[in-house]
Amino acid sequence: QLQLVQSGGGLGQPGGSLRLSCTASGRFNIGWFRQAPGKEREEVACISSTGGSTKFTDSVEGRFTISRDTTGNTVYLQMNSLKSEDTGTYYCAAVRWITVQSPCIPNGSWGQGTQVTVSS
């Protein structure tokens, strides 16, 4: 089974920045998801295996970016202008993603999760 290893996250201040990374054993469509306490998991951002397509949920559009490194195996989620509502556990996952407009569907391979807390 595909393994995804996450790093980054931690404590960030409102208006600040944090970066998450997710390293896989190859190039796959990757999605970032988050779950806040008492809330359902939500899709945050997705990137295609080539890096040519990306999408973001409305609440992070313009603040977060998603990219790949030169090998294509590591995906970064750069989180800028952090807000308290960005707090949660963030997971990366390999996803099925048919069109840009369609949801990114996790295929069962997940990173271990990392906590992001935005607080002053």
GROMACS .gro file of N, CA, C and O in nm:
model
  480
    1GLN      N    1   0.085  -0.119   0.000
    1GLN     CA    2   0.000   0.000   0.000
    1GLN      C    3   0.089   0.124   0.000
    1GLN      O    4   0.192   0.127   0.063
    2LEU      N    5   0.043   0.224  -0.074
    2LEU     CA    6   0.116   0.349  -0.082
    2LEU      C    7   0.128   0.411   0.056
    2LEU      O    8   0.031   0.417   0.131
    3GLN      N    9   0.248   0.458   0.089
    3GLN     CA   10   0.270   0.527   0.215
    3GLN      C   11   0.291   0.675   0.190
    3GLN      O   12   0.363   0.714   0.098
    4LEU      N   13   0.227   0.753   0.272
    4LEU     CA   14   0.241   0.898   0.266
    4LEU      C   15   0.293   0.945   0.401
    4LEU      O   16   0.239   0.908   0.506
    5VAL      N   17   0.399   1.024   0.397
    5VAL     CA   18   0.461   1.073   0.521
    5VAL      C   19   0.449   1.224   0.525
    5VAL      O   20   0.495   1.294   0.435
    6GLN      N   21   0.386   1.272   0.631
    6GLN     CA   22   0.364   1.415   0.647
    6GLN      C   23   0.466   1.477   0.740
    6GLN      O   24   0.521   1.411   0.829
    7SER      N   25   0.488   1.606   0.721
    7SER     CA   26   0.568   1.684   0.815
    7SER      C   27   0.519   1.828   0.811
    7SER      O   28   0.445   1.868   0.720
    8GLY      N   29   0.563   1.904   0.911
    8GLY     CA   30   0.525   2.043   0.918
    8GLY      C   31   0.409   2.064   1.013
    8GLY      O   32   0.372   1.975   1.090
    9GLY      N   33   0.351   2.182   1.005
    9GLY     CA   34   0.239   2.215   1.091
    9GLY      C   35   0.284   2.269   1.225
    9GLY      O   36   0.394   2.320   1.238
   10GLY      N   37   0.198   2.259   1.324
   10GLY     CA   38   0.230   2.310   1.457
   10GLY      C   39   0.147   2.432   1.490
   10GLY      O   40   0.032   2.445   1.448
   11LEU      N   41   0.206   2.521   1.564
   11LEU     CA   42   0.136   2.641   1.611
   11LEU      C   43   0.169   2.760   1.522
   11LEU      O   44   0.286   2.789   1.499
   12GLY      N   45   0.065   2.826   1.476
   12GLY     CA   46   0.083   2.946   1.396
   12GLY      C   47  -0.001   3.059   1.452
   12GLY      O   48  -0.103   3.034   1.518
   13GLN      N   49   0.041   3.180   1.426
   13GLN     CA   50  -0.035   3.296   1.472
   13GLN      C   51  -0.132   3.342   1.365
   13GLN      O   52  -0.109   3.321   1.245
   14PRO      N   53  -0.241   3.403   1.407
   14PRO     CA   54  -0.332   3.462   1.307
   14PRO      C   55  -0.257   3.558   1.216
   14PRO      O   56  -0.180   3.641   1.263
   15GLY      N   57  -0.277   3.541   1.087
   15GLY     CA   58  -0.205   3.621   0.988
   15GLY      C   59  -0.070   3.565   0.950
   15GLY      O   60  -0.006   3.615   0.857
   16GLY      N   61  -0.026   3.463   1.020
   16GLY     CA   62   0.103   3.402   0.994
   16GLY      C   63   0.096   3.293   0.889
   16GLY      O   64  -0.005   3.278   0.819
   17SER      N   65   0.206   3.217   0.880
   17SER     CA   66   0.216   3.112   0.779
   17SER      C   67   0.269   2.983   0.839
   17SER      O   68   0.345   2.985   0.936
   18LEU      N   69   0.228   2.876   0.780
   18LEU     CA   70   0.280   2.742   0.809
   18LEU      C   71   0.286   2.665   0.679
   18LEU      O   72   0.211   2.695   0.584
   19ARG      N   73   0.372   2.566   0.676
   19ARG     CA   74   0.380   2.480   0.557
   19ARG      C   75   0.374   2.334   0.599
   19ARG      O   76   0.441   2.292   0.693
   20LEU      N   77   0.295   2.260   0.524
   20LEU     CA   78   0.285   2.115   0.541
   20LEU      C   79   0.346   2.047   0.420
   20LEU      O   80   0.338   2.099   0.309
   21SER      N   81   0.405   1.932   0.442
   21SER     CA   82   0.455   1.854   0.330
   21SER      C   83   0.405   1.711   0.339
   21SER      O   84   0.373   1.661   0.448
   22CYS      N   85   0.398   1.649   0.226
   22CYS     CA   86   0.348   1.511   0.216
   22CYS      C   87   0.433   1.441   0.111
   22CYS      O   88   0.433   1.482  -0.006
   23THR      N   89   0.506   1.338   0.153
   23THR     CA   90   0.596   1.268   0.063
   23THR      C   91   0.544   1.128   0.036
   23THR      O   92   0.516   1.052   0.128
   24ALA      N   93   0.534   1.097  -0.093
   24ALA     CA   94   0.488   0.965  -0.137
   24ALA      C   95   0.601   0.895  -0.211
   24ALA      O   96   0.706   0.952  -0.234
   25SER      N   97   0.575   0.771  -0.248
   25SER     CA   98   0.677   0.692  -0.317
   25SER      C   99   0.673   0.712  -0.468
   25SER      O  100   0.744   0.645  -0.542
   26GLY      N  101   0.589   0.803  -0.513
   26GLY     CA  102   0.579   0.833  -0.654
   26GLY      C  103   0.486   0.950  -0.677
   26GLY      O  104   0.449   1.020  -0.582
   27ARG      N  105   0.449   0.969  -0.802
   27ARG     CA  106   0.359   1.079  -0.836
   27ARG      C  107   0.215   1.031  -0.837
   27ARG      O  108   0.181   0.938  -0.909
   28PHE      N  109   0.134   1.096  -0.756
   28PHE     CA  110  -0.008   1.062  -0.748
   28PHE      C  111  -0.087   1.190  -0.735
   28PHE      O  112  -0.034   1.293  -0.692
   29ASN      N  113  -0.213   1.186  -0.771
   29ASN     CA  114  -0.302   1.296  -0.733
   29ASN      C  115  -0.306   1.298  -0.581
   29ASN      O  116  -0.327   1.194  -0.517
   30ILE      N  117  -0.286   1.416  -0.524
   30ILE     CA  118  -0.282   1.428  -0.378
   30ILE      C  119  -0.382   1.533  -0.333
   30ILE      O  120  -0.391   1.640  -0.393
   31GLY      N  121  -0.453   1.501  -0.229
   31GLY     CA  122  -0.544   1.596  -0.167
   31GLY      C  123  -0.505   1.621  -0.023
   31GLY      O  124  -0.450   1.534   0.044
   32TRP      N  125  -0.532   1.742   0.022
   32TRP     CA  126  -0.518   1.776   0.164
   32TRP      C  127  -0.658   1.790   0.222
   32TRP      O  128  -0.744   1.855   0.162
   33PHE      N  129  -0.677   1.732   0.337
   33PHE     CA  130  -0.804   1.736   0.407
   33PHE      C  131  -0.778   1.782   0.550
   33PHE      O  132  -0.667   1.766   0.602
   34ARG      N  133  -0.878   1.836   0.612
   34ARG     CA  134  -0.863   1.875   0.752
   34ARG      C  135  -0.990   1.843   0.829
   34ARG      O  136  -1.099   1.838   0.772
   35GLN      N  137  -0.969   1.823   0.958
   35GLN     CA  138  -1.083   1.796   1.045
   35GLN      C  139  -1.064   1.875   1.173
   35GLN      O  140  -0.964   1.857   1.244
   36ALA      N  141  -1.160   1.962   1.200
   36ALA     CA  142  -1.159   2.039   1.323
   36ALA      C  143  -1.239   1.963   1.428
   36ALA      O  144  -1.326   1.883   1.395
   37PRO      N  145  -1.212   1.988   1.554
   37PRO     CA  146  -1.286   1.919   1.660
   37PRO      C  147  -1.437   1.940   1.646
   37PRO      O  148  -1.484   2.052   1.629
   38GLY      N  149  -1.508   1.831   1.646
   38GLY     CA  150  -1.653   1.837   1.638
   38GLY      C  151  -1.709   1.862   1.500
   38GLY      O  152  -1.830   1.878   1.484
   39LYS      N  153  -1.621   1.864   1.401
   39LYS     CA  154  -1.666   1.890   1.265
   39LYS      C  155  -1.629   1.775   1.174
   39LYS      O  156  -1.542   1.693   1.206
   40GLU      N  157  -1.695   1.771   1.060
   40GLU     CA  158  -1.663   1.667   0.963
   40GLU      C  159  -1.534   1.702   0.888
   40GLU      O  160  -1.496   1.819   0.877
   41ARG      N  161  -1.471   1.600   0.837
   41ARG     CA  162  -1.353   1.621   0.755
   41ARG      C  163  -1.391   1.697   0.629
   41ARG      O  164  -1.495   1.670   0.570
   42GLU      N  165  -1.307   1.789   0.588
   42GLU     CA  166  -1.334   1.864   0.465
   42GLU      C  167  -1.212   1.865   0.375
   42GLU      O  168  -1.097   1.861   0.422
   43GLU      N  169  -1.239   1.869   0.248
   43GLU     CA  170  -1.134   1.882   0.148
   43GLU      C  171  -1.081   2.024   0.150
   43GLU      O  172  -1.159   2.120   0.153
   44VAL      N  173  -0.949   2.038   0.149
   44VAL     CA  174  -0.888   2.170   0.152
   44VAL      C  175  -0.831   2.207   0.016
   44VAL      O  176  -0.856   2.315  -0.036
   45ALA      N  177  -0.751   2.117  -0.041
   45ALA     CA  178  -0.686   2.146  -0.168
   45ALA      C  179  -0.646   2.016  -0.234
   45ALA      O  180  -0.627   1.914  -0.166
   46CYS      N  181  -0.633   2.020  -0.366
   46CYS     CA  182  -0.590   1.904  -0.441
   46CYS      C  183  -0.491   1.946  -0.548
   46CYS      O  184  -0.498   2.058  -0.598
   47ILE      N  185  -0.404   1.854  -0.583
   47ILE     CA  186  -0.310   1.878  -0.692
   47ILE      C  187  -0.300   1.751  -0.774
   47ILE      O  188  -0.297   1.640  -0.720
   48SER      N  189  -0.296   1.768  -0.905
   48SER     CA  190  -0.287   1.652  -0.993
   48SER      C  191  -0.146   1.593  -0.989
   48SER      O  192  -0.052   1.656  -0.941
   49SER      N  193  -0.132   1.474  -1.041
   49SER     CA  194  -0.003   1.404  -1.037
   49SER      C  195   0.106   1.481  -1.112
   49SER      O  196   0.223   1.474  -1.076
   50THR      N  197   0.067   1.555  -1.214
   50THR     CA  198   0.164   1.634  -1.289
   50THR      C  199   0.188   1.771  -1.227
   50THR      O  200   0.284   1.839  -1.264
   51GLY      N  201   0.100   1.810  -1.139
   51GLY     CA  202   0.106   1.944  -1.083
   51GLY      C  203   0.038   2.049  -1.169
   51GLY      O  204   0.033   2.165  -1.133
   52GLY      N  205  -0.018   2.004  -1.279
   52GLY     CA  206  -0.076   2.100  -1.372
   52GLY      C  207  -0.213   2.151  -1.331
   52GLY      O  208  -0.259   2.254  -1.382
   53SER      N  209  -0.280   2.080  -1.243
   53SER     CA  210  -0.412   2.122  -1.198
   53SER      C  211  -0.416   2.127  -1.046
   53SER      O  212  -0.362   2.039  -0.979
   54THR      N  213  -0.480   2.232  -0.997
   54THR     CA  214  -0.497   2.247  -0.853
   54THR      C  215  -0.636   2.302  -0.826
   54THR      O  216  -0.700   2.361  -0.914
   55LYS      N  217  -0.683   2.279  -0.707
   55LYS     CA  218  -0.806   2.343  -0.667
   55LYS      C  219  -0.807   2.360  -0.516
   55LYS      O  220  -0.732   2.291  -0.444
   56PHE      N  221  -0.890   2.453  -0.469
   56PHE     CA  222  -0.896   2.487  -0.327
   56PHE      C  223  -1.040   2.506  -0.285
   56PHE      O  224  -1.124   2.550  -0.363
   57THR      N  225  -1.066   2.473  -0.161
   57THR     CA  226  -1.196   2.505  -0.109
   57THR      C  227  -1.207   2.656  -0.092
   57THR      O  228  -1.105   2.726  -0.076
   58ASP      N  229  -1.328   2.707  -0.097
   58ASP     CA  230  -1.348   2.852  -0.098
   58ASP      C  231  -1.284   2.922   0.022
   58ASP      O  232  -1.231   3.032   0.010
   59SER      N  233  -1.287   2.857   0.137
   59SER     CA  234  -1.240   2.923   0.258
   59SER      C  235  -1.089   2.945   0.262
   59SER      O  236  -1.040   3.024   0.342
   60VAL      N  237  -1.015   2.877   0.175
   60VAL     CA  238  -0.869   2.895   0.174
   60VAL      C  239  -0.819   2.953   0.043
   60VAL      O  240  -0.700   2.982   0.030
   61GLU      N  241  -0.909   2.969  -0.053
   61GLU     CA  242  -0.870   3.024  -0.184
   61GLU      C  243  -0.803   3.159  -0.164
   61GLU      O  244  -0.852   3.246  -0.092
   62GLY      N  245  -0.686   3.176  -0.229
   62GLY     CA  246  -0.613   3.302  -0.217
   62GLY      C  247  -0.520   3.308  -0.097
   62GLY      O  248  -0.435   3.398  -0.088
   63ARG      N  249  -0.534   3.217  -0.004
   63ARG     CA  250  -0.447   3.214   0.114
   63ARG      C  251  -0.353   3.093   0.113
   63ARG      O  252  -0.241   3.103   0.160
   64PHE      N  253  -0.399   2.983   0.063
   64PHE     CA  254  -0.321   2.860   0.060
   64PHE      C  255  -0.275   2.834  -0.084
   64PHE      O  256  -0.345   2.867  -0.180
   65THR      N  257  -0.159   2.774  -0.096
   65THR     CA  258  -0.113   2.725  -0.225
   65THR      C  259  -0.070   2.580  -0.210
   65THR      O  260  -0.035   2.536  -0.100
   66ILE      N  261  -0.078   2.507  -0.319
   66ILE     CA  262  -0.036   2.367  -0.320
   66ILE      C  263   0.061   2.349  -0.436
   66ILE      O  264   0.040   2.403  -0.545
   67SER      N  265   0.167   2.276  -0.412
   67SER     CA  266   0.270   2.261  -0.514
   67SER      C  267   0.345   2.130  -0.494
   67SER      O  268   0.327   2.062  -0.392
   68ARG      N  269   0.428   2.099  -0.592
   68ARG     CA  270   0.513   1.979  -0.583
   68ARG      C  271   0.660   2.019  -0.589
   68ARG      O  272   0.693   2.122  -0.648
   69ASP      N  273   0.745   1.935  -0.534
   69ASP     CA  274   0.889   1.959  -0.549
   69ASP      C  275   0.933   1.909  -0.686
   69ASP      O  276   0.855   1.859  -0.765
   70THR      N  277   1.062   1.923  -0.715
   70THR     CA  278   1.112   1.890  -0.849
   70THR      C  279   1.103   1.741  -0.880
   70THR      O  280   1.093   1.701  -0.996
   71THR      N  281   1.104   1.657  -0.778
   71THR     CA  282   1.088   1.513  -0.803
   71THR      C  283   0.943   1.477  -0.830
   71THR      O  284   0.915   1.372  -0.888
   72GLY      N  285   0.855   1.561  -0.783
   72GLY     CA  286   0.712   1.534  -0.796
   72GLY      C  287   0.657   1.448  -0.686
   72GLY      O  288   0.535   1.430  -0.676
   73ASN      N  289   0.744   1.396  -0.599
   73ASN     CA  290   0.696   1.303  -0.497
   73ASN      C  291   0.650   1.372  -0.369
   73ASN      O  292   0.579   1.312  -0.288
   74THR      N  293   0.693   1.494  -0.349
   74THR     CA  294   0.653   1.569  -0.229
   74THR      C  295   0.560   1.682  -0.268
   74THR      O  296   0.586   1.757  -0.361
   75VAL      N  297   0.451   1.689  -0.195
   75VAL     CA  298   0.350   1.793  -0.216
   75VAL      C  299   0.351   1.884  -0.094
   75VAL      O  300   0.355   1.837   0.020
   76TYR      N  301   0.349   2.012  -0.121
   76TYR     CA  302   0.349   2.112  -0.015
   76TYR      C  303   0.214   2.183  -0.009
   76TYR      O  304   0.154   2.213  -0.113
   77LEU      N  305   0.170   2.211   0.111
   77LEU     CA  306   0.056   2.297   0.132
   77LEU      C  307   0.108   2.419   0.209
   77LEU      O  308   0.141   2.408   0.327
   78GLN      N  309   0.119   2.530   0.139
   78GLN     CA  310   0.164   2.654   0.201
   78GLN      C  311   0.041   2.730   0.250
   78GLN      O  312  -0.046   2.762   0.170
   79MET      N  313   0.037   2.755   0.378
   79MET     CA  314  -0.079   2.818   0.438
   79MET      C  315  -0.040   2.957   0.486
   79MET      O  316   0.042   2.970   0.578
   80ASN      N  317  -0.095   3.058   0.423
   80ASN     CA  318  -0.066   3.197   0.457
   80ASN      C  319  -0.190   3.265   0.513
   80ASN      O  320  -0.301   3.213   0.499
   81SER      N  321  -0.171   3.380   0.573
   81SER     CA  322  -0.283   3.456   0.631
   81SER      C  323  -0.371   3.366   0.715
   81SER      O  324  -0.494   3.363   0.700
   82LEU      N  325  -0.310   3.293   0.802
   82LEU     CA  326  -0.381   3.195   0.883
   82LEU      C  327  -0.491   3.259   0.965
   82LEU      O  328  -0.479   3.372   1.014
   83LYS      N  329  -0.598   3.182   0.981
   83LYS     CA  330  -0.711   3.222   1.063
   83LYS      C  331  -0.736   3.114   1.167
   83LYS      O  332  -0.698   2.998   1.147
   84SER      N  333  -0.803   3.152   1.274
   84SER     CA  334  -0.831   3.055   1.380
   84SER      C  335  -0.911   2.937   1.326
   84SER      O  336  -0.894   2.824   1.372
   85GLU      N  337  -0.995   2.962   1.227
   85GLU     CA  338  -1.076   2.854   1.173
   85GLU      C  339  -0.996   2.756   1.088
   85GLU      O  340  -1.050   2.656   1.041
   86ASP      N  341  -0.868   2.784   1.066
   86ASP     CA  342  -0.782   2.688   0.998
   86ASP      C  343  -0.731   2.579   1.094
   86ASP      O  344  -0.668   2.483   1.051
   87THR      N  345  -0.759   2.596   1.219
   87THR     CA  346  -0.716   2.498   1.319
   87THR      C  347  -0.780   2.363   1.294
   87THR      O  348  -0.899   2.355   1.265
   88GLY      N  349  -0.698   2.260   1.302
   88GLY     CA  350  -0.749   2.125   1.285
   88GLY      C  351  -0.637   2.028   1.259
   88GLY      O  352  -0.519   2.066   1.256
   89THR      N  353  -0.675   1.904   1.240
   89THR     CA  354  -0.578   1.802   1.201
   89THR      C  355  -0.581   1.790   1.049
   89THR      O  356  -0.688   1.770   0.991
   90TYR      N  357  -0.465   1.802   0.989
   90TYR     CA  358  -0.454   1.800   0.844
   90TYR      C  359  -0.398   1.665   0.798
   90TYR      O  360  -0.300   1.615   0.855
   91TYR      N  361  -0.459   1.611   0.697
   91TYR     CA  362  -0.417   1.484   0.640
   91TYR      C  363  -0.396   1.500   0.491
   91TYR      O  364  -0.476   1.567   0.424
   92CYS      N  365  -0.294   1.436   0.440
   92CYS     CA  366  -0.284   1.424   0.295
   92CYS      C  367  -0.330   1.283   0.258
   92CYS      O  368  -0.324   1.190   0.339
   93ALA      N  369  -0.374   1.270   0.136
   93ALA     CA  370  -0.423   1.142   0.088
   93ALA      C  371  -0.403   1.133  -0.062
   93ALA      O  372  -0.411   1.235  -0.133
   94ALA      N  373  -0.378   1.015  -0.110
   94ALA     CA  374  -0.384   0.990  -0.253
   94ALA      C  375  -0.532   0.991  -0.291
   94ALA      O  376  -0.616   0.936  -0.217
   95VAL      N  377  -0.563   1.055  -0.402
   95VAL     CA  378  -0.704   1.073  -0.436
   95VAL      C  379  -0.732   1.037  -0.581
   95VAL      O  380  -0.645   1.039  -0.667
   96ARG      N  381  -0.858   1.006  -0.605
   96ARG     CA  382  -0.911   0.999  -0.741
   96ARG      C  383  -0.972   1.136  -0.770
   96ARG      O  384  -1.050   1.188  -0.691
   97TRP      N  385  -0.936   1.189  -0.884
   97TRP     CA  386  -0.981   1.324  -0.918
   97TRP      C  387  -1.002   1.327  -1.068
   97TRP      O  388  -0.908   1.325  -1.146
   98ILE      N  389  -1.129   1.328  -1.107
   98ILE     CA  390  -1.162   1.307  -1.247
   98ILE      C  391  -1.153   1.437  -1.327
   98ILE      O  392  -1.088   1.442  -1.431
   99THR      N  393  -1.220   1.541  -1.278
   99THR     CA  394  -1.214   1.671  -1.344
   99THR      C  395  -1.186   1.776  -1.236
   99THR      O  396  -1.203   1.750  -1.117
  100VAL      N  397  -1.148   1.894  -1.279
  100VAL     CA  398  -1.116   1.999  -1.184
  100VAL      C  399  -1.237   2.032  -1.096
  100VAL      O  400  -1.223   2.064  -0.978
  101GLN      N  401  -1.356   2.019  -1.155
  101GLN     CA  402  -1.477   2.056  -1.081
  101GLN      C  403  -1.522   1.946  -0.985
  101GLN      O  404  -1.603   1.969  -0.896
  102SER      N  405  -1.471   1.825  -1.004
  102SER     CA  406  -1.520   1.713  -0.923
  102SER      C  407  -1.446   1.708  -0.789
  102SER      O  408  -1.335   1.761  -0.777
  103PRO      N  409  -1.506   1.646  -0.689
  103PRO     CA  410  -1.437   1.633  -0.560
  103PRO      C  411  -1.318   1.539  -0.571
  103PRO      O  412  -1.312   1.454  -0.659
  104CYS      N  413  -1.224   1.557  -0.482
  104CYS     CA  414  -1.111   1.467  -0.472
  104CYS      C  415  -1.150   1.356  -0.375
  104CYS      O  416  -1.179   1.384  -0.258
  105ILE      N  417  -1.149   1.235  -0.421
  105ILE     CA  418  -1.196   1.121  -0.341
  105ILE      C  419  -1.076   1.041  -0.289
  105ILE      O  420  -1.002   0.984  -0.369
  106PRO      N  421  -1.056   1.037  -0.160
  106PRO     CA  422  -0.946   0.957  -0.106
  106PRO      C  423  -0.957   0.811  -0.147
  106PRO      O  424  -1.067   0.755  -0.147
  107ASN      N  425  -0.844   0.751  -0.184
  107ASN     CA  426  -0.848   0.612  -0.230
  107ASN      C  427  -0.800   0.513  -0.125
  107ASN      O  428  -0.780   0.395  -0.157
  108GLY      N  429  -0.780   0.561  -0.002
  108GLY     CA  430  -0.745   0.471   0.107
  108GLY      C  431  -0.604   0.487   0.159
  108GLY      O  432  -0.570   0.431   0.264
  109SER      N  433  -0.520   0.562   0.091
  109SER     CA  434  -0.383   0.585   0.137
  109SER      C  435  -0.375   0.724   0.199
  109SER      O  436  -0.393   0.823   0.129
  110TRP      N  437  -0.344   0.728   0.328
  110TRP     CA  438  -0.344   0.852   0.403
  110TRP      C  439  -0.210   0.876   0.471
  110TRP      O  440  -0.140   0.781   0.507
  111GLY      N  441  -0.179   1.003   0.487
  111GLY     CA  442  -0.069   1.039   0.574
  111GLY      C  443  -0.110   1.022   0.719
  111GLY      O  444  -0.226   0.995   0.749
  112GLN      N  445  -0.014   1.040   0.808
  112GLN     CA  446  -0.039   1.013   0.949
  112GLN      C  447  -0.114   1.127   1.019
  112GLN      O  448  -0.159   1.110   1.132
  113GLY      N  449  -0.129   1.239   0.952
  113GLY     CA  450  -0.198   1.353   1.012
  113GLY      C  451  -0.102   1.442   1.088
  113GLY      O  452  -0.004   1.395   1.147
  114THR      N  453  -0.132   1.571   1.085
  114THR     CA  454  -0.051   1.666   1.160
  114THR      C  455  -0.141   1.777   1.213
  114THR      O  456  -0.233   1.820   1.144
  115GLN      N  457  -0.115   1.818   1.334
  115GLN     CA  458  -0.199   1.918   1.398
  115GLN      C  459  -0.155   2.058   1.356
  115GLN      O  460  -0.036   2.090   1.356
  116VAL      N  461  -0.252   2.139   1.322
  116VAL     CA  462  -0.229   2.281   1.295
  116VAL      C  463  -0.317   2.359   1.392
  116VAL      O  464  -0.438   2.338   1.396
  117THR      N  465  -0.256   2.443   1.469
  117THR     CA  466  -0.329   2.527   1.564
  117THR      C  467  -0.295   2.672   1.536
  117THR      O  468  -0.178   2.709   1.534
  118VAL      N  469  -0.398   2.750   1.513
  118VAL     CA  470  -0.379   2.893   1.488
  118VAL      C  471  -0.432   2.969   1.608
  118VAL      O  472  -0.552   2.967   1.636
  119SER      N  473  -0.342   3.032   1.677
  119SER     CA  474  -0.380   3.101   1.800
  119SER      C  475  -0.274   3.205   1.834
  119SER      O  476  -0.155   3.186   1.808
  120SER      N  477  -0.319   3.313   1.894
  120SER     CA  478  -0.225   3.415   1.940
  120SER      C  479  -0.183   3.388   2.084
  120SER      O  480  -0.103   3.461   2.141
   0.00000   0.00000   0.00000
